[in-house]
Tab-separated table of C-alpha atoms in Angstrom:
chain	number	residue	atom	x	y	z
B	1	UNK	CA	30.007	156.662	146.822
B	2	UNK	CA	31.578	153.362	145.828
B	3	UNK	CA	35.113	153.567	144.414
B	4	UNK	CA	37.139	150.990	142.504
B	5	UNK	CA	40.935	151.224	142.400
B	6	UNK	CA	42.560	149.537	139.415
B	7	UNK	CA	45.986	148.012	140.094
B	8	UNK	CA	48.077	147.388	136.973
B	9	UNK	CA	51.415	146.063	135.812
B	10	UNK	CA	52.024	148.463	132.946
B	11	UNK	CA	55.005	147.854	130.691
B	12	UNK	CA	56.718	149.424	127.684
B	13	UNK	CA	53.893	148.369	125.355
B	14	UNK	CA	51.153	150.959	125.020
B	15	UNK	CA	48.637	148.767	123.218
B	16	UNK	CA	48.967	146.052	125.871
B	17	UNK	CA	48.576	148.591	128.683
B	18	UNK	CA	45.457	150.132	127.151
B	19	UNK	CA	44.000	146.652	126.712
B	20	UNK	CA	44.843	145.754	130.316
B	21	UNK	CA	43.173	148.937	131.605
B	22	UNK	CA	40.071	148.268	129.500
B	23	UNK	CA	39.741	144.689	130.728
B	24	UNK	CA	40.171	145.600	134.394
B	25	UNK	CA	37.737	148.525	134.269
B	26	UNK	CA	35.155	146.433	132.410
B	27	UNK	CA	35.495	143.672	134.996
B	28	UNK	CA	35.320	146.035	137.987
B	29	UNK	CA	32.246	147.785	136.617
B	30	UNK	CA	30.489	144.514	135.783
B	31	UNK	CA	31.152	142.910	139.167
B	32	UNK	CA	31.138	145.846	141.588
B	33	UNK	CA	29.050	148.635	139.966
B	34	UNK	CA	31.256	151.492	141.291
B	35	UNK	CA	30.527	155.194	140.966
B	36	UNK	CA	34.195	156.158	140.561
B	37	UNK	CA	37.133	154.280	139.033
B	38	UNK	CA	40.798	155.223	139.486
B	39	UNK	CA	43.750	154.054	137.389
B	40	UNK	CA	47.423	154.102	138.512
B	41	UNK	CA	50.183	156.497	137.504
B	42	UNK	CA	51.417	156.224	133.889
B	43	UNK	CA	48.950	153.445	133.239
B	44	UNK	CA	49.513	153.850	129.505
B	45	UNK	CA	53.305	153.296	129.436
B	46	UNK	CA	55.876	152.418	132.083
B	47	UNK	CA	59.519	151.629	131.405
B	48	UNK	CA	61.364	151.666	128.112
B	49	UNK	CA	63.878	154.187	126.820
B	50	UNK	CA	63.580	157.949	126.520
B	51	UNK	CA	62.830	157.572	122.818
B	52	UNK	CA	60.148	154.951	123.473
B	53	UNK	CA	58.494	157.168	126.076
B	54	UNK	CA	58.301	160.069	123.644
B	55	UNK	CA	56.938	157.793	120.948
B	56	UNK	CA	54.224	156.498	123.297
B	57	UNK	CA	53.279	159.905	124.705
B	58	UNK	CA	50.071	161.598	123.572
B	59	UNK	CA	49.225	165.092	122.584
B	60	UNK	CA	46.570	166.050	125.100
B	61	UNK	CA	43.056	164.937	124.131
B	62	UNK	CA	44.218	163.159	120.996
B	63	UNK	CA	45.594	159.749	122.008
B	64	UNK	CA	44.231	156.261	122.733
B	65	UNK	CA	44.707	156.368	126.510
B	66	UNK	CA	42.695	159.595	126.785
B	67	UNK	CA	40.051	158.196	124.441
B	68	UNK	CA	39.813	154.942	126.405
B	69	UNK	CA	39.142	156.696	129.704
B	70	UNK	CA	36.482	158.971	128.185
B	71	UNK	CA	34.843	156.029	126.384
B	72	UNK	CA	34.662	153.804	129.465
B	73	UNK	CA	33.376	156.617	131.675
B	74	UNK	CA	30.460	157.114	129.296
B	75	UNK	CA	29.846	153.426	128.628
B	76	UNK	CA	29.727	152.430	132.275
B	77	UNK	CA	28.282	155.704	133.586
B	78	UNK	CA	31.117	156.189	136.090
B	79	UNK	CA	33.639	158.860	136.980
B	80	UNK	CA	37.058	157.833	135.648
B	81	UNK	CA	40.129	159.318	137.323
B	82	UNK	CA	42.548	158.303	134.584
B	83	UNK	CA	45.617	157.774	136.772
B	84	UNK	CA	48.173	159.579	134.702
B	85	UNK	CA	49.284	159.412	131.085
B	86	UNK	CA	52.424	160.500	129.284
B	87	UNK	CA	51.542	163.860	127.741
B	88	UNK	CA	53.833	165.062	124.955
B	89	UNK	CA	54.935	168.682	124.972
B	90	UNK	CA	57.316	170.328	122.530
B	91	UNK	CA	60.610	169.221	124.104
B	92	UNK	CA	59.518	167.284	127.185
B	93	UNK	CA	56.712	165.263	128.725
B	94	UNK	CA	54.165	165.907	131.446
B	95	UNK	CA	52.864	163.298	133.861
B	96	UNK	CA	49.201	164.169	133.531
B	97	UNK	CA	45.970	163.153	135.250
B	98	UNK	CA	42.711	163.641	133.384
B	99	UNK	CA	39.311	163.061	135.005
B	100	UNK	CA	36.010	162.302	133.267
B	101	UNK	CA	32.428	162.465	134.539
B	102	UNK	CA	29.716	159.864	134.000
B	103	UNK	CA	29.077	161.135	130.470
B	104	UNK	CA	32.737	160.988	129.423
B	105	UNK	CA	33.219	164.748	129.685
B	106	UNK	CA	36.608	165.978	130.921
B	107	UNK	CA	36.187	167.724	134.280
B	108	UNK	CA	39.739	168.020	135.692
B	109	UNK	CA	43.367	168.097	134.626
B	110	UNK	CA	46.430	167.849	136.864
B	111	UNK	CA	50.124	167.661	135.994
B	112	UNK	CA	52.471	166.122	138.573
B	113	UNK	CA	54.258	168.871	140.494
B	114	UNK	CA	57.069	167.097	142.359
B	115	UNK	CA	59.679	165.321	140.270
B	116	UNK	CA	61.162	162.048	141.517
B	117	UNK	CA	64.887	162.886	141.385
B	118	UNK	CA	66.296	160.315	143.783
B	119	UNK	CA	69.007	157.689	144.142
B	120	UNK	CA	67.451	154.917	146.210
B	121	UNK	CA	69.456	152.931	148.799
B	122	UNK	CA	70.006	150.102	146.311
B	123	UNK	CA	71.734	152.531	143.928
B	124	UNK	CA	68.929	152.901	141.381
B	125	UNK	CA	68.820	156.457	140.010
B	126	UNK	CA	65.584	158.186	139.066
B	127	UNK	CA	65.710	161.553	137.268
B	128	UNK	CA	62.188	162.547	136.309
B	129	UNK	CA	63.170	166.177	135.798
B	130	UNK	CA	65.432	165.121	132.912
B	131	UNK	CA	62.351	164.086	130.962
B	132	UNK	CA	59.295	165.699	132.544
B	133	UNK	CA	58.212	169.299	133.000
B	134	UNK	CA	56.603	169.714	136.440
B	135	UNK	CA	53.106	171.075	136.798
B	136	UNK	CA	52.397	174.250	138.723
B	137	UNK	CA	48.655	174.202	139.476
B	138	UNK	CA	46.525	172.351	142.007
B	139	UNK	CA	43.379	170.651	140.734
B	140	UNK	CA	40.069	169.706	142.356
B	141	UNK	CA	36.724	168.502	141.023
B	142	UNK	CA	33.239	167.619	142.224
B	143	UNK	CA	31.795	164.100	142.074
B	144	UNK	CA	28.498	163.103	143.650
B	145	UNK	CA	28.671	165.867	146.235
B	146	UNK	CA	32.281	165.125	147.193
B	147	UNK	CA	35.218	167.346	146.325
B	148	UNK	CA	38.269	165.437	145.099
B	149	UNK	CA	41.836	166.732	145.151
B	150	UNK	CA	44.505	165.499	142.728
B	151	UNK	CA	48.077	164.385	143.399
B	152	UNK	CA	50.479	161.859	141.844
B	153	UNK	CA	52.988	159.452	143.450
B	154	UNK	CA	56.038	161.426	144.681
B	155	UNK	CA	53.740	164.312	145.623
B	156	UNK	CA	52.890	162.092	148.602
B	157	UNK	CA	56.088	163.174	150.391
B	158	UNK	CA	55.210	166.892	150.383
B	159	UNK	CA	52.558	167.679	153.006
B	160	UNK	CA	52.220	171.333	151.987
B	161	UNK	CA	50.493	170.233	148.787
B	162	UNK	CA	47.890	168.327	150.775
B	163	UNK	CA	47.384	171.179	153.222
B	164	UNK	CA	46.724	173.402	150.211
B	165	UNK	CA	44.165	170.906	148.918
B	166	UNK	CA	42.622	170.739	152.379
B	167	UNK	CA	42.301	174.528	152.386
B	168	UNK	CA	40.308	174.171	149.166
B	169	UNK	CA	37.805	171.998	150.980
B	170	UNK	CA	38.567	168.561	149.569
B	171	UNK	CA	36.794	165.503	150.974
B	172	UNK	CA	38.788	162.900	149.036
B	173	UNK	CA	42.371	162.888	147.758
B	174	UNK	CA	43.221	160.687	144.773
B	175	UNK	CA	46.877	159.754	144.336
B	176	UNK	CA	47.676	157.384	141.469
B	177	UNK	CA	51.179	156.007	141.943
B	178	UNK	CA	54.040	153.840	140.715
B	179	UNK	CA	55.868	153.680	144.062
B	180	UNK	CA	59.133	151.761	144.064
B	181	UNK	CA	59.225	148.444	145.897
B	182	UNK	CA	62.207	149.491	148.005
B	183	UNK	CA	60.626	152.674	149.372
B	184	UNK	CA	57.061	151.421	149.237
B	185	UNK	CA	57.551	148.572	151.673
B	186	UNK	CA	58.529	151.064	154.387
B	187	UNK	CA	56.847	154.338	153.467
B	188	UNK	CA	53.792	153.800	151.247
B	189	UNK	CA	51.097	152.910	153.744
B	190	UNK	CA	52.307	155.133	156.563
B	191	UNK	CA	52.447	158.190	154.281
B	192	UNK	CA	49.012	157.490	152.792
B	193	UNK	CA	47.556	157.146	156.274
B	194	UNK	CA	49.309	160.318	157.432
B	195	UNK	CA	47.870	162.353	154.556
B	196	UNK	CA	44.385	161.031	155.309
B	197	UNK	CA	44.747	161.849	159.010
B	198	UNK	CA	46.150	165.344	158.604
B	199	UNK	CA	43.595	166.389	155.970
B	200	UNK	CA	40.735	164.424	157.583
B	201	UNK	CA	39.832	163.175	154.113
B	202	UNK	CA	39.419	159.857	152.388
B	203	UNK	CA	42.614	158.902	150.563
B	204	UNK	CA	42.378	156.692	147.468
B	205	UNK	CA	45.606	155.473	145.886
B	206	UNK	CA	45.583	153.155	142.837
B	207	UNK	CA	49.081	151.864	142.163
B	208	UNK	CA	51.349	149.964	139.806
B	209	UNK	CA	52.572	146.497	140.849
B	210	UNK	CA	55.425	144.249	139.767
B	211	UNK	CA	58.366	144.300	137.348
B	212	UNK	CA	58.940	146.929	134.668
B	213	UNK	CA	61.899	146.994	132.273
B	214	UNK	CA	63.585	150.414	132.024
B	215	UNK	CA	66.281	150.381	129.327
B	216	UNK	CA	68.258	147.227	130.183
B	217	UNK	CA	67.261	147.124	133.866
B	218	UNK	CA	64.254	145.566	135.589
B	219	UNK	CA	62.709	147.566	138.423
B	220	UNK	CA	59.746	146.755	140.653
B	221	UNK	CA	56.805	148.797	141.907
B	222	UNK	CA	55.157	148.118	145.242
B	223	UNK	CA	51.442	147.990	144.456
B	224	UNK	CA	49.232	147.754	147.571
B	225	UNK	CA	46.596	150.082	146.121
B	226	UNK	CA	44.610	151.253	149.121
B	227	UNK	CA	41.820	153.352	150.563
B	228	UNK	CA	42.219	155.170	153.890
B	229	UNK	CA	39.332	156.727	155.766
B	230	UNK	CA	39.567	160.198	157.393
B	231	UNK	CA	40.605	158.614	160.694
B	232	UNK	CA	43.572	156.969	158.986
B	233	UNK	CA	42.280	153.412	158.912
B	234	UNK	CA	43.084	151.359	155.828
B	235	UNK	CA	39.639	150.148	154.789
B	236	UNK	CA	40.640	148.378	151.557
B	237	UNK	CA	43.914	147.138	150.081
B	238	UNK	CA	44.733	145.252	146.884
B	239	UNK	CA	46.633	141.983	146.806
B	240	UNK	CA	50.023	141.570	145.143
B	241	UNK	CA	48.738	141.180	141.592
B	242	UNK	CA	47.043	143.277	138.934
B	243	UNK	CA	43.346	143.586	139.689
B	244	UNK	CA	41.100	145.941	141.593
B	245	UNK	CA	39.818	146.728	145.061
B	246	UNK	CA	36.661	148.571	146.106
B	247	UNK	CA	35.427	150.581	149.069
B	248	UNK	CA	32.547	152.865	150.020
B	249	UNK	CA	33.209	156.488	150.967
B	250	UNK	CA	30.837	157.691	153.689
B	251	UNK	CA	30.581	161.483	153.722
B	252	UNK	CA	29.109	161.262	157.223
B	253	UNK	CA	32.415	159.900	158.500
B	254	UNK	CA	34.208	162.959	157.119
B	255	UNK	CA	31.937	165.270	159.098
B	256	UNK	CA	32.220	163.121	162.229
B	257	UNK	CA	36.015	163.059	162.083
B	258	UNK	CA	36.298	166.804	161.565
B	259	UNK	CA	33.888	167.534	164.390
B	260	UNK	CA	35.841	165.303	166.776
B	261	UNK	CA	39.156	167.018	165.969
B	262	UNK	CA	38.566	170.500	164.515
B	263	UNK	CA	42.162	170.975	163.390
B	264	UNK	CA	41.287	173.035	160.303
B	265	UNK	CA	39.927	175.853	162.464
B	266	UNK	CA	42.868	175.592	164.892
B	267	UNK	CA	45.667	175.665	162.332
B	268	UNK	CA	48.188	178.499	162.849
B	269	UNK	CA	49.999	180.258	160.013
B	270	UNK	CA	53.791	180.321	160.012
B	271	UNK	CA	56.121	182.556	158.082
């Protein structure tokens, strides 16, 4: 399977973000002919005020970001792992991944479980739980004989989630992200590699890059969208600009890695 990871610089302008996603997917599909395309976290809207986020959010299955992903999956005949979108609930939002098959049919839905409630070393405060309702359910789906597991950004720091996905037999983990520049420069790659190694799965992580205005403050995401193989090697990485990067996932390497180190059968339960 050939995968294409779309790296974006989404901003507080939904129409511009949807247009950017369309252009990058069209270009990746024309030049690289992938089987699977992944978008980054909140590709449809990043930044802005609380009121602007609510205004941009979509009722599930009714908005332009959802429609775009379904349309492009069908047009190009590819699986589209639509990063995540802002899903509007009654009094809050969900950070929601939707996945489409080659015909544009929805095949998976995942809502981000772990909320990014952190004050980073530079003093920037993030309080996702003040706006978002966390998800509660794991999600997997089948694509071309591979089982994909879903996660989003801050989920990366919680290995139990990935062990649970591993127990469900995943071969590939997809983690769209908008990792901060400050934490990303030290933690992004090492954590992605660790999750690939411990689950003995391919790890595909399309990410946001660059500046984003949140209220009256400009913050930066780290980018470096990447693909890790089951041995933990980084086999593809995006440059420091919006664009895309591709890689081939070899299911034979999954089997070889798991045979060499049969950790799944040796794992011990703990109370």
